[in-house]
PDB file of C-alpha atoms in Angstrom:
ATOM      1  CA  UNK A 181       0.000   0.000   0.000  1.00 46.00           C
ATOM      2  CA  UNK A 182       2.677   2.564   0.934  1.00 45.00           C
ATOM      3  CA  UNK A 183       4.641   1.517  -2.523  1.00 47.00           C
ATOM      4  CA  UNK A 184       1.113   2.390  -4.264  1.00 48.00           C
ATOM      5  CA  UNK A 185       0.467   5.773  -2.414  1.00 40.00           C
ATOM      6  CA  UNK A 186       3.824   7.254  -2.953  1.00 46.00           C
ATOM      7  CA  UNK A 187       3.807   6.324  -6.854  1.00 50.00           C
ATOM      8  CA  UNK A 188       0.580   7.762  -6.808  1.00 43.00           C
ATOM      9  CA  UNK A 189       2.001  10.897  -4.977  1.00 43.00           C
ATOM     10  CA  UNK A 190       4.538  10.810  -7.412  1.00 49.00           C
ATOM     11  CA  UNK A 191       2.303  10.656 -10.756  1.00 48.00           C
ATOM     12  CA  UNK A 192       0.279  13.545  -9.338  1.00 45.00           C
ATOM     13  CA  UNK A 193       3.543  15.479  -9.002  1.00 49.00           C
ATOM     14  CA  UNK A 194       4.840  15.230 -12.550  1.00 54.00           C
ATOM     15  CA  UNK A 195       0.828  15.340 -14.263  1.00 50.00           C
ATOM     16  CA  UNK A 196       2.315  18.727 -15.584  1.00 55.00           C
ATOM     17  CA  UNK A 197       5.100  16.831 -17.758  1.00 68.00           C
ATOM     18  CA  UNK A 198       5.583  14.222 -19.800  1.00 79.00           C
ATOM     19  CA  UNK A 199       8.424  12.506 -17.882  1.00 94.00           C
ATOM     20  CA  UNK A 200       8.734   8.831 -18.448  1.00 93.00           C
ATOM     21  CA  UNK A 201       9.536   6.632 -16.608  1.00 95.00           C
ATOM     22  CA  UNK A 202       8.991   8.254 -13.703  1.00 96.00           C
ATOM     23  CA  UNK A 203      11.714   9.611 -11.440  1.00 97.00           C
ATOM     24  CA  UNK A 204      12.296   8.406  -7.854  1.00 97.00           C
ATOM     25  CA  UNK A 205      11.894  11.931  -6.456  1.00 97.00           C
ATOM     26  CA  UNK A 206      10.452  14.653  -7.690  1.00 97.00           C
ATOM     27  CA  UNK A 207       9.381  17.927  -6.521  1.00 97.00           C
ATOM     28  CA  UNK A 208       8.140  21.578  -8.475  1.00 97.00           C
ATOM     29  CA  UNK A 209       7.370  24.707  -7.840  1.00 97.00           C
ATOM     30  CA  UNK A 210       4.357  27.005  -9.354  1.00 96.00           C
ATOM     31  CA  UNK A 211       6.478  28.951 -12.205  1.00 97.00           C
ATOM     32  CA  UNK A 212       7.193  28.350 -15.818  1.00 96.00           C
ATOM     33  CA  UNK A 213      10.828  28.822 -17.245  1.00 97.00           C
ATOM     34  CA  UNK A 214      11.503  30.069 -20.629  1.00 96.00           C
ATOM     35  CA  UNK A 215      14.154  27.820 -22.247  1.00 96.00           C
ATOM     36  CA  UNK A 216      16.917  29.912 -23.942  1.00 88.00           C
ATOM     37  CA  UNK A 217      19.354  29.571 -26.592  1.00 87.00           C
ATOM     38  CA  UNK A 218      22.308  28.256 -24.525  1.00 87.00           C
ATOM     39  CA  UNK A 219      23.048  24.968 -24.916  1.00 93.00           C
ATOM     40  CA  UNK A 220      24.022  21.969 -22.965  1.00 96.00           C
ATOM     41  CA  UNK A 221      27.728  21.815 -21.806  1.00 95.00           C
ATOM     42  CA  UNK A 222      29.300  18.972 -20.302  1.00 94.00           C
ATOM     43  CA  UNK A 223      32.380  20.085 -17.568  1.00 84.00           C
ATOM     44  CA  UNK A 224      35.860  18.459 -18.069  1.00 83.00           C
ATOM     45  CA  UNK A 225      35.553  14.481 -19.131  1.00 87.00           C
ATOM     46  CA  UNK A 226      37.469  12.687 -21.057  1.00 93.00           C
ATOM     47  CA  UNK A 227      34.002  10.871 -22.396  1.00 97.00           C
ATOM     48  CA  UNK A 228      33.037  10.811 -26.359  1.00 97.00           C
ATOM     49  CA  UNK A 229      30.267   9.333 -25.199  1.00 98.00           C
ATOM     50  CA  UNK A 230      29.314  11.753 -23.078  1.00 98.00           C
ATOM     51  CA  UNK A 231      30.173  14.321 -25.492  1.00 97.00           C
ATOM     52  CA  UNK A 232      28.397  12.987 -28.006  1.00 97.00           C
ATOM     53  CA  UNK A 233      25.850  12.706 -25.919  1.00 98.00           C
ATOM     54  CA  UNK A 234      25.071  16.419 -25.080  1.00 97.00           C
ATOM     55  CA  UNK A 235      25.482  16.897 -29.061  1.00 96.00           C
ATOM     56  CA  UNK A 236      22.581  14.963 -29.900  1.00 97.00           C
ATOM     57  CA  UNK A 237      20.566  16.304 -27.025  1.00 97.00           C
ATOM     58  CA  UNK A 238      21.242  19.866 -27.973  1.00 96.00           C
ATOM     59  CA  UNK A 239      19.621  18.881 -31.639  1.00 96.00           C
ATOM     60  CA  UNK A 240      16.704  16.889 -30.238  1.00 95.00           C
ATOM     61  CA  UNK A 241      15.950  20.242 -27.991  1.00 95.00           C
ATOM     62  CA  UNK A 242      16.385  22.507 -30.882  1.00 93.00           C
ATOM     63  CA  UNK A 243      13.550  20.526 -32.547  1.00 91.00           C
ATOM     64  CA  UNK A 244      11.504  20.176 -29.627  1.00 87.00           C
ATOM     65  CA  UNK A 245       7.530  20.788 -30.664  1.00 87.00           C
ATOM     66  CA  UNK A 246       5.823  18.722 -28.194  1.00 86.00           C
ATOM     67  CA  UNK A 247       2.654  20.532 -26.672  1.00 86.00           C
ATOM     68  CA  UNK A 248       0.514  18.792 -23.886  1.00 85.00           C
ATOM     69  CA  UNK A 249      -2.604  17.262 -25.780  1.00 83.00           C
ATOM     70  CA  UNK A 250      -4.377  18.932 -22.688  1.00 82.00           C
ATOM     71  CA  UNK A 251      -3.221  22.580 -23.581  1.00 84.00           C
ATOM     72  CA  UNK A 252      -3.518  21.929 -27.728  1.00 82.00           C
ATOM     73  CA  UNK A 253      -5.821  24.554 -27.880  1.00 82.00           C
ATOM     74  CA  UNK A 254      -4.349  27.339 -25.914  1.00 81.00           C
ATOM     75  CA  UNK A 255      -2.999  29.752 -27.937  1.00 73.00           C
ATOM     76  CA  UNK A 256      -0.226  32.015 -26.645  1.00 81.00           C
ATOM     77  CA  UNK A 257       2.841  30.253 -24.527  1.00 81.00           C
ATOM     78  CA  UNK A 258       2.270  30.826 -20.622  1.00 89.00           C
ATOM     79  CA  UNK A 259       3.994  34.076 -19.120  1.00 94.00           C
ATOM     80  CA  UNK A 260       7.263  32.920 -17.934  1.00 96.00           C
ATOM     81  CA  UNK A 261       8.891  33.913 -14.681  1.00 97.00           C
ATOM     82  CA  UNK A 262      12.800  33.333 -15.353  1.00 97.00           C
ATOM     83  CA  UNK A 263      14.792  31.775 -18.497  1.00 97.00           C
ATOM     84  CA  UNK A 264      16.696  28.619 -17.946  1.00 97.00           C
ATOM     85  CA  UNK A 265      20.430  29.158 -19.025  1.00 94.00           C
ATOM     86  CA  UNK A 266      21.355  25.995 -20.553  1.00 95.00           C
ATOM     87  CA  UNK A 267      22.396  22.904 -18.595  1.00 97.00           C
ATOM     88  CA  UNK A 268      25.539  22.299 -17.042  1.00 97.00           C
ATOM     89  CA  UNK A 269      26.726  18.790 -16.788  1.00 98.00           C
ATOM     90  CA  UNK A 270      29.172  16.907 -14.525  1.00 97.00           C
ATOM     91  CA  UNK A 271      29.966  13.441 -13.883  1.00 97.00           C
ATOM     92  CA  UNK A 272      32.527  11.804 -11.098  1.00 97.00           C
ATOM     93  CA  UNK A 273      33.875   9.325 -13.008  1.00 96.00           C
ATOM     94  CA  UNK A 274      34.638   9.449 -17.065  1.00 96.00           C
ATOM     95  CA  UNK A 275      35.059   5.797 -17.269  1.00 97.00           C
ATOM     96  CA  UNK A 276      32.994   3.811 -19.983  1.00 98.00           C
ATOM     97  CA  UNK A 277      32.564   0.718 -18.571  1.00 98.00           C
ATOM     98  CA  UNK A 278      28.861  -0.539 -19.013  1.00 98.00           C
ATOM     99  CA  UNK A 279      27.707  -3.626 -16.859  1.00 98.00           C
ATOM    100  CA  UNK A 280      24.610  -4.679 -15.054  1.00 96.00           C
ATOM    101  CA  UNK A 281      26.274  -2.759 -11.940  1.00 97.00           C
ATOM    102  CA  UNK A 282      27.036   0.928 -13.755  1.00 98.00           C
ATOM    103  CA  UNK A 283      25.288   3.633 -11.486  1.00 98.00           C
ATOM    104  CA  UNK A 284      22.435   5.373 -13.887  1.00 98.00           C
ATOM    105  CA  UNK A 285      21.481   7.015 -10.631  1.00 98.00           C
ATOM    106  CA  UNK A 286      21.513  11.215 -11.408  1.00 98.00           C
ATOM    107  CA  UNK A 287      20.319  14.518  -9.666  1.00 98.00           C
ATOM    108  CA  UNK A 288      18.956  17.721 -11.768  1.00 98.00           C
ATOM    109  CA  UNK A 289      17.931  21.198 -10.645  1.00 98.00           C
ATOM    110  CA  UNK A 290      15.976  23.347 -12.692  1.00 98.00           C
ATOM    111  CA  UNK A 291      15.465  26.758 -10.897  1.00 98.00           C
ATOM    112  CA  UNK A 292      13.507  29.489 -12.197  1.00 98.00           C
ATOM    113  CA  UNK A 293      16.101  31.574 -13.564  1.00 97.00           C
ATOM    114  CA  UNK A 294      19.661  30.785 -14.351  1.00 97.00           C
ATOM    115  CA  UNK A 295      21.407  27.587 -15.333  1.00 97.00           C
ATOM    116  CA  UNK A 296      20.151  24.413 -14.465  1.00 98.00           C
ATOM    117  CA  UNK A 297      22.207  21.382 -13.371  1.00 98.00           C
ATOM    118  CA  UNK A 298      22.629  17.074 -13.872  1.00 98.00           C
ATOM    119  CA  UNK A 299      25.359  15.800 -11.755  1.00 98.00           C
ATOM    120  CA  UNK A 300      26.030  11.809 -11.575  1.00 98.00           C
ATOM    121  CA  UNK A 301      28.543   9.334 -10.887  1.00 97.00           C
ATOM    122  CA  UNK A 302      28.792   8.091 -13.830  1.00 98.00           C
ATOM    123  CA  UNK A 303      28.701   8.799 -18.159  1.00 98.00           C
ATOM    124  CA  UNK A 304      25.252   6.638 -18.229  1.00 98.00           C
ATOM    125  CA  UNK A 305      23.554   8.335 -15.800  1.00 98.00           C
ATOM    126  CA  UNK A 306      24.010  11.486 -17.016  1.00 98.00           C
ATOM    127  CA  UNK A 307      22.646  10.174 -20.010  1.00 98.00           C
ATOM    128  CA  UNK A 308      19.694   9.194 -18.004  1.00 98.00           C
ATOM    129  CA  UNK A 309      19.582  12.737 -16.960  1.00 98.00           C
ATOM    130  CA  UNK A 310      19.734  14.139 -20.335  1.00 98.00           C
ATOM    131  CA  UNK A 311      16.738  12.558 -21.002  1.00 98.00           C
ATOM    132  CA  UNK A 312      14.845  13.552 -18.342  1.00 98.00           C
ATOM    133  CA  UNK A 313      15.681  17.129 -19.128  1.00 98.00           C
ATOM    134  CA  UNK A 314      14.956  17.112 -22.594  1.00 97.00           C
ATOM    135  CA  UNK A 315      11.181  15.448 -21.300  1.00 97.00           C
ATOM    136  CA  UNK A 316      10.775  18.662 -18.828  1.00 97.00           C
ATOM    137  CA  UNK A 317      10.721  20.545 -22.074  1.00 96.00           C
ATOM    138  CA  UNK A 318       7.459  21.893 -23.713  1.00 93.00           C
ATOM    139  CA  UNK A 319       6.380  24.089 -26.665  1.00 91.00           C
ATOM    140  CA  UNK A 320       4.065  26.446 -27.249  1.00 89.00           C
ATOM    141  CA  UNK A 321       4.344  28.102 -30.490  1.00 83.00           C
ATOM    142  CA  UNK A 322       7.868  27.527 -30.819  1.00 84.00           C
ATOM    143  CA  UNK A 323       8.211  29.318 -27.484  1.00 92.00           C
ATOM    144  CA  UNK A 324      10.104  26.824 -25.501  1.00 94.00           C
ATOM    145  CA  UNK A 325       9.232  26.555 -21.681  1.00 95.00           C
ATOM    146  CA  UNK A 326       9.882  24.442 -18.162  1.00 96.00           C
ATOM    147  CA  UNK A 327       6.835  24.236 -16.328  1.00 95.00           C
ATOM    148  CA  UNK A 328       6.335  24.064 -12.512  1.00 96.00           C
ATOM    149  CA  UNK A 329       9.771  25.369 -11.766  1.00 98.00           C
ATOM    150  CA  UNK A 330      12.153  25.158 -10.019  1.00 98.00           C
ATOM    151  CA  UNK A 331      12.256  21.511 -10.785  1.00 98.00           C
ATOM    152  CA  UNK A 332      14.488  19.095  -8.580  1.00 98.00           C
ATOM    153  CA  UNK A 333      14.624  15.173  -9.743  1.00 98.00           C
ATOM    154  CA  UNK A 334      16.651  12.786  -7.673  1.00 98.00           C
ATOM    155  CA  UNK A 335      16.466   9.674  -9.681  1.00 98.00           C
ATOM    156  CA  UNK A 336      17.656   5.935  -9.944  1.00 98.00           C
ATOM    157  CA  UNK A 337      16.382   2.851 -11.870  1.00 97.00           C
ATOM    158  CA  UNK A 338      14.348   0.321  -9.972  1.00 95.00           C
ATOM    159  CA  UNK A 339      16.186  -2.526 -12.041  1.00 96.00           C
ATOM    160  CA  UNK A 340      19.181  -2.532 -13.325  1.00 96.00           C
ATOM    161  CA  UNK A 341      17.897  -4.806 -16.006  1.00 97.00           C
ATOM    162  CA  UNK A 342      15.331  -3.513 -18.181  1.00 98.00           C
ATOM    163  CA  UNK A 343      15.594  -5.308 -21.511  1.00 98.00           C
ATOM    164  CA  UNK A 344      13.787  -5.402 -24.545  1.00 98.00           C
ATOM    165  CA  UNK A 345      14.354  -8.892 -27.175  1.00 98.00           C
ATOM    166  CA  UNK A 346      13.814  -8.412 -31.019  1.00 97.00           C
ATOM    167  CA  UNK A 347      14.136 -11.610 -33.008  1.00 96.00           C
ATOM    168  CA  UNK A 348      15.547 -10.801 -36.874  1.00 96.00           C
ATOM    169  CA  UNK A 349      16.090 -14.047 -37.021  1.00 95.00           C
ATOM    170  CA  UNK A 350      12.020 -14.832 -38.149  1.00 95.00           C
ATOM    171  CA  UNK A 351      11.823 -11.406 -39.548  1.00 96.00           C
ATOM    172  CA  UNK A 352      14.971  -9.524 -40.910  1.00 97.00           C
ATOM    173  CA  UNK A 353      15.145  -5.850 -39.549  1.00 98.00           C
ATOM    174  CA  UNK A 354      17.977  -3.373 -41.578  1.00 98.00           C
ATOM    175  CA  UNK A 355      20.563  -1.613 -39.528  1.00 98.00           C
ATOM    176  CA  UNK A 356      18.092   1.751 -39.366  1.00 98.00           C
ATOM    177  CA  UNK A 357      15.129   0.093 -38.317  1.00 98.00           C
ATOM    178  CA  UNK A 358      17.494  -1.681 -35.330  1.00 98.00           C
ATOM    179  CA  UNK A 359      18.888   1.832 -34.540  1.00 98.00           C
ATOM    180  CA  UNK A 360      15.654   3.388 -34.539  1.00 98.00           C
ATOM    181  CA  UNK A 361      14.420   0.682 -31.696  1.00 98.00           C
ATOM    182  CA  UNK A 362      17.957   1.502 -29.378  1.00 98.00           C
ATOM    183  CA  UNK A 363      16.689   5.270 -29.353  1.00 98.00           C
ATOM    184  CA  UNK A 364      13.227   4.521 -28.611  1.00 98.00           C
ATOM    185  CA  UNK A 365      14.983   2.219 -26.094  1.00 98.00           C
ATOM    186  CA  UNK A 366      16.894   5.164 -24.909  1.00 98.00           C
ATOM    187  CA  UNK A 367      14.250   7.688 -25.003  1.00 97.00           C
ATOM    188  CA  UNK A 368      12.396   5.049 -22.367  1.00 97.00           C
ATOM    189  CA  UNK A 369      15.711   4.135 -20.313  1.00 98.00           C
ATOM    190  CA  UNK A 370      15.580   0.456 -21.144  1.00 98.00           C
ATOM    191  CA  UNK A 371      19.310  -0.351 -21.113  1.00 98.00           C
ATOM    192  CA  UNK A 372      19.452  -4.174 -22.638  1.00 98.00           C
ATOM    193  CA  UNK A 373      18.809  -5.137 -25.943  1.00 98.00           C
ATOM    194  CA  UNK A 374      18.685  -8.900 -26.654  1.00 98.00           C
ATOM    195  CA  UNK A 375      18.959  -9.338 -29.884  1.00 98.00           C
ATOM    196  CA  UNK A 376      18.208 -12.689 -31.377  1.00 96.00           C
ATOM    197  CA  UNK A 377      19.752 -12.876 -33.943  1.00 95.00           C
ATOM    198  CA  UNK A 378      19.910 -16.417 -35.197  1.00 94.00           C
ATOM    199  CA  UNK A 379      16.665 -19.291 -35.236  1.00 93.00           C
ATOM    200  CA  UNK A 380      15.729 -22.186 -36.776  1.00 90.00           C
ATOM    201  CA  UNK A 381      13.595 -19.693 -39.521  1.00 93.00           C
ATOM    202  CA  UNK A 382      17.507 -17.893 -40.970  1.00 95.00           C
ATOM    203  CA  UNK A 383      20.929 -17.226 -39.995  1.00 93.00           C
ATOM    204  CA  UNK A 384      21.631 -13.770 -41.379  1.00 96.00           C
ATOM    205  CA  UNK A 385      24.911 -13.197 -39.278  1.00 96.00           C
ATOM    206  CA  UNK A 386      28.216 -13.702 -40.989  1.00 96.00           C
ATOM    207  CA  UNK A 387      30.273 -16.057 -40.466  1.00 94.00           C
ATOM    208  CA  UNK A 388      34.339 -15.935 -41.671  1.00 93.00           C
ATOM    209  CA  UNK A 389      35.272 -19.339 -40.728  1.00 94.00           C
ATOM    210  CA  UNK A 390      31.826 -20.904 -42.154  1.00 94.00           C
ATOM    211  CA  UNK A 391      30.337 -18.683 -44.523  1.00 95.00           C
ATOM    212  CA  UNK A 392      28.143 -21.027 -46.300  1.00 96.00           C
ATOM    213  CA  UNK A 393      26.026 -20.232 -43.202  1.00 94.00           C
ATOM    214  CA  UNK A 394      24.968 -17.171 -44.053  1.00 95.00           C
ATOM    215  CA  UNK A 395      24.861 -17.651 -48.074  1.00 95.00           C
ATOM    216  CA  UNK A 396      22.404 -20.489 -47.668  1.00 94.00           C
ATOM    217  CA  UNK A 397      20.655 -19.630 -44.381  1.00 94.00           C
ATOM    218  CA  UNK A 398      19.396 -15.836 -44.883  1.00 95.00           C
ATOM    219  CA  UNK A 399      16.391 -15.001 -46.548  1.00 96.00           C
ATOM    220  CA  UNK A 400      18.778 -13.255 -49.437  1.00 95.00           C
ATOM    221  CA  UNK A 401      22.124 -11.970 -50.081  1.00 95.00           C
ATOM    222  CA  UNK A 402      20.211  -8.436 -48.919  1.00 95.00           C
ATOM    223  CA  UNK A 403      19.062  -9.682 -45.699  1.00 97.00           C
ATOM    224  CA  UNK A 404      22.393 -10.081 -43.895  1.00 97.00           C
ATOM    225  CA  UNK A 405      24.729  -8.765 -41.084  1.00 98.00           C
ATOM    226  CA  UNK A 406      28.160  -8.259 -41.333  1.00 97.00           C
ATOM    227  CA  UNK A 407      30.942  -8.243 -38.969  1.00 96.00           C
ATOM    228  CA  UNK A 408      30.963  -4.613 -39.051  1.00 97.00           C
ATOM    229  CA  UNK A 409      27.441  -4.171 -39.210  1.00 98.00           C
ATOM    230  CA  UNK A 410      27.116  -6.025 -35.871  1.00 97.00           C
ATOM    231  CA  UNK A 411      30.105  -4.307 -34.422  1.00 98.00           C
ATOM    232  CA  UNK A 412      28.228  -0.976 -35.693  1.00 98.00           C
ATOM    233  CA  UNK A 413      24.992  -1.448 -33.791  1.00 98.00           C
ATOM    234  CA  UNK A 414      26.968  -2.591 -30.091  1.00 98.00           C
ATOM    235  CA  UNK A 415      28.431   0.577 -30.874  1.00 98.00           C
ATOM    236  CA  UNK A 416      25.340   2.558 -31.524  1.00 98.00           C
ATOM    237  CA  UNK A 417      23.766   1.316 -28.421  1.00 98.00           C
ATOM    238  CA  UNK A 418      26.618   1.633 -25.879  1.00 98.00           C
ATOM    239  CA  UNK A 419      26.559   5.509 -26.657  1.00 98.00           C
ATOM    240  CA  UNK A 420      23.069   5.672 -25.735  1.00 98.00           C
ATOM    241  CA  UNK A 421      23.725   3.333 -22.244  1.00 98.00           C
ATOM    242  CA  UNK A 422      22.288   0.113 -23.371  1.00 98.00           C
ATOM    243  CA  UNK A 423      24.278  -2.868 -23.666  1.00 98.00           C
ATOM    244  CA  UNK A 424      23.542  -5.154 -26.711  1.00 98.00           C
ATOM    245  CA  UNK A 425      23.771  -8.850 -26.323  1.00 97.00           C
ATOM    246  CA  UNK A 426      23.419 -10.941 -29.525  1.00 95.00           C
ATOM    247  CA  UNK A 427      21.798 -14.665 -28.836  1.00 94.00           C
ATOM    248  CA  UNK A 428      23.376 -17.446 -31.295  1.00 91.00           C
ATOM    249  CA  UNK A 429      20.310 -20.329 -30.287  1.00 82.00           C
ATOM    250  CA  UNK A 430      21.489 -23.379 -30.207  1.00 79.00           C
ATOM    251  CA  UNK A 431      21.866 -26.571 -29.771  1.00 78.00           C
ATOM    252  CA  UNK A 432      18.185 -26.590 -30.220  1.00 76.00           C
ATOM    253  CA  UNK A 433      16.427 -24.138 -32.589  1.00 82.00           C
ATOM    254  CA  UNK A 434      19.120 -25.023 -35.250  1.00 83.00           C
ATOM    255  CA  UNK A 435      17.473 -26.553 -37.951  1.00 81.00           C
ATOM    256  CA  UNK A 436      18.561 -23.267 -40.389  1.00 89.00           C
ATOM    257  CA  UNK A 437      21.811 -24.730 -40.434  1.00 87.00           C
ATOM    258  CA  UNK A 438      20.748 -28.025 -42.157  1.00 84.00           C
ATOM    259  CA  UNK A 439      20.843 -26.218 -44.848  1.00 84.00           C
ATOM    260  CA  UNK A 440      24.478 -25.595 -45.164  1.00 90.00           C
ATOM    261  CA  UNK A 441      25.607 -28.344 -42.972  1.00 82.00           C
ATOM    262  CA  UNK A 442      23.301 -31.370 -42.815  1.00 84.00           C
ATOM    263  CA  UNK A 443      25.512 -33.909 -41.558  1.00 82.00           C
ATOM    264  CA  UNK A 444      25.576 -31.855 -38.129  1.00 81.00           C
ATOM    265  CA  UNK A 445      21.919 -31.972 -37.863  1.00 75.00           C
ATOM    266  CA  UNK A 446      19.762 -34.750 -36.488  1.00 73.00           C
ATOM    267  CA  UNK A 447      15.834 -35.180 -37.437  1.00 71.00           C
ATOM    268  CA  UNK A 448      15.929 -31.634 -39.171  1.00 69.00           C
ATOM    269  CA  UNK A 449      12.047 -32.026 -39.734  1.00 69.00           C
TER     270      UNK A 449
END
């Protein structure tokens, strides 16, 4: 019951913004912030993924539209009581190691007027933070604001595995469509992707040593991953905090390899 009334508490709180999911603590005040033209900045790390990071947040904010569908038809941007001036970032520790043990845990101030602040221990939670910043933020007419300011978020994931599994194996997904699921991933704060990426339906992974695999186990010669191409996406999803894990199934779920190899395979039907 006490679990239940404080996330309740908590969902009342952040009604005003689109936050998701949401933070451990959260509290607001009764002003809105005009957002203004300076950007993110990240203090001294030795990061690129943390640099990136702030790059590709300052261009998601610049295109920031999103209205509340609750205030779609108010006209004119609320009267603001202070401008935010840009977000200053820190981190403890500039190391890149990603596990199921990183800290994601992070602490951001938004105050009225001035420049707000994300501190954490580590490079993935201050891509946590990011997030959560770039959620506080609302448009009205291209006029961007902070509502229910000054904003302070003390946050932390619940579970430090939060995993989403897509199977190309049955169905082949290209390299954009896979990128485009790590940022939704990121945009939610899931940080494992399981890919499964081999069945008994195709085995579209290539193979050096036995590369009749892939010629005669993917659904075409255009349907296929390459070294690089896996090497690419790991990549891809390690700068936005999620570890990828690819699942070779087997023994069992193997038959797809019949094909090139049917003196390993038992029974194949």
């Amino acid at each position: 019951m006490k679990v239940a009334l404080a996330t309740l508490f908590t969902l009342s709180s952040v009604l005003g913004h689109s936050l998701w999911p949401l933070p451990i603590t959260y509290t607001g005040g009764n002003c809105t912030t005009a957002v203004g033209n300076v950007p993110i900045s990240a203090g001294y790390t030795t990061s690129q993924i943390l640099a990136d990071a702030v790059g590709r947040y300052n261009a998601i904010i610049d295109k920031e539209k999103f209205t509340p569908p609750a205030d779609y038809k108010i006209k004119e941007a609320p009267s603001t009581s202070g401008t935010v001036a840009g977000l200053s970032v820190t981190v403890n520790s500039s190391d890149e190691t990603l596990n199921l043990d990183t800290d994601e845990s992070y602490t951001l101030h938004v105050p009225v007027d001035g420049q707000a602040t994300l501190h954490s221990e580590t490079v993935f939670g201050a891509l946590r933070g990011l997030e959560t910043y770039s959620q506080l933020i609302i448009s009205y007419g291209g006029k961007k604001v902070i509502r229910e300011t000054p904003v302070h978020i003390k946050d932390s994931p619940l579970l430090h595995h939060r995993g989403l599994m897509l199977d190309t194996a049955r169905n082949y997904y290209p390299l954009s469509a896979l990128k485009r699921t790590l940022d939704a991933m990121s945009y939610n704060k899931v940080n494992v992707f399981h890919w499964h990426i081999v069945d008994a339906q195709s085995w579209p992974v290539q193979s050096n040593k036995y590369p009749e695999l892939q010629a005669k186990g993917a659904y075409g010669p255009d349907m296929q991953y390459s070294y690089a191409d896996v090497k690419e996406i790991i990549q891809y999803g390690k700068a936005r905090g999620i570890r990828v894990i690819p699942e070779f199934d087997m023994p069992g779920h193997s038959y797809i390899v019949h094909e090139s190899h049917p003196d390993l395979v038992s029974c194949p039907n």
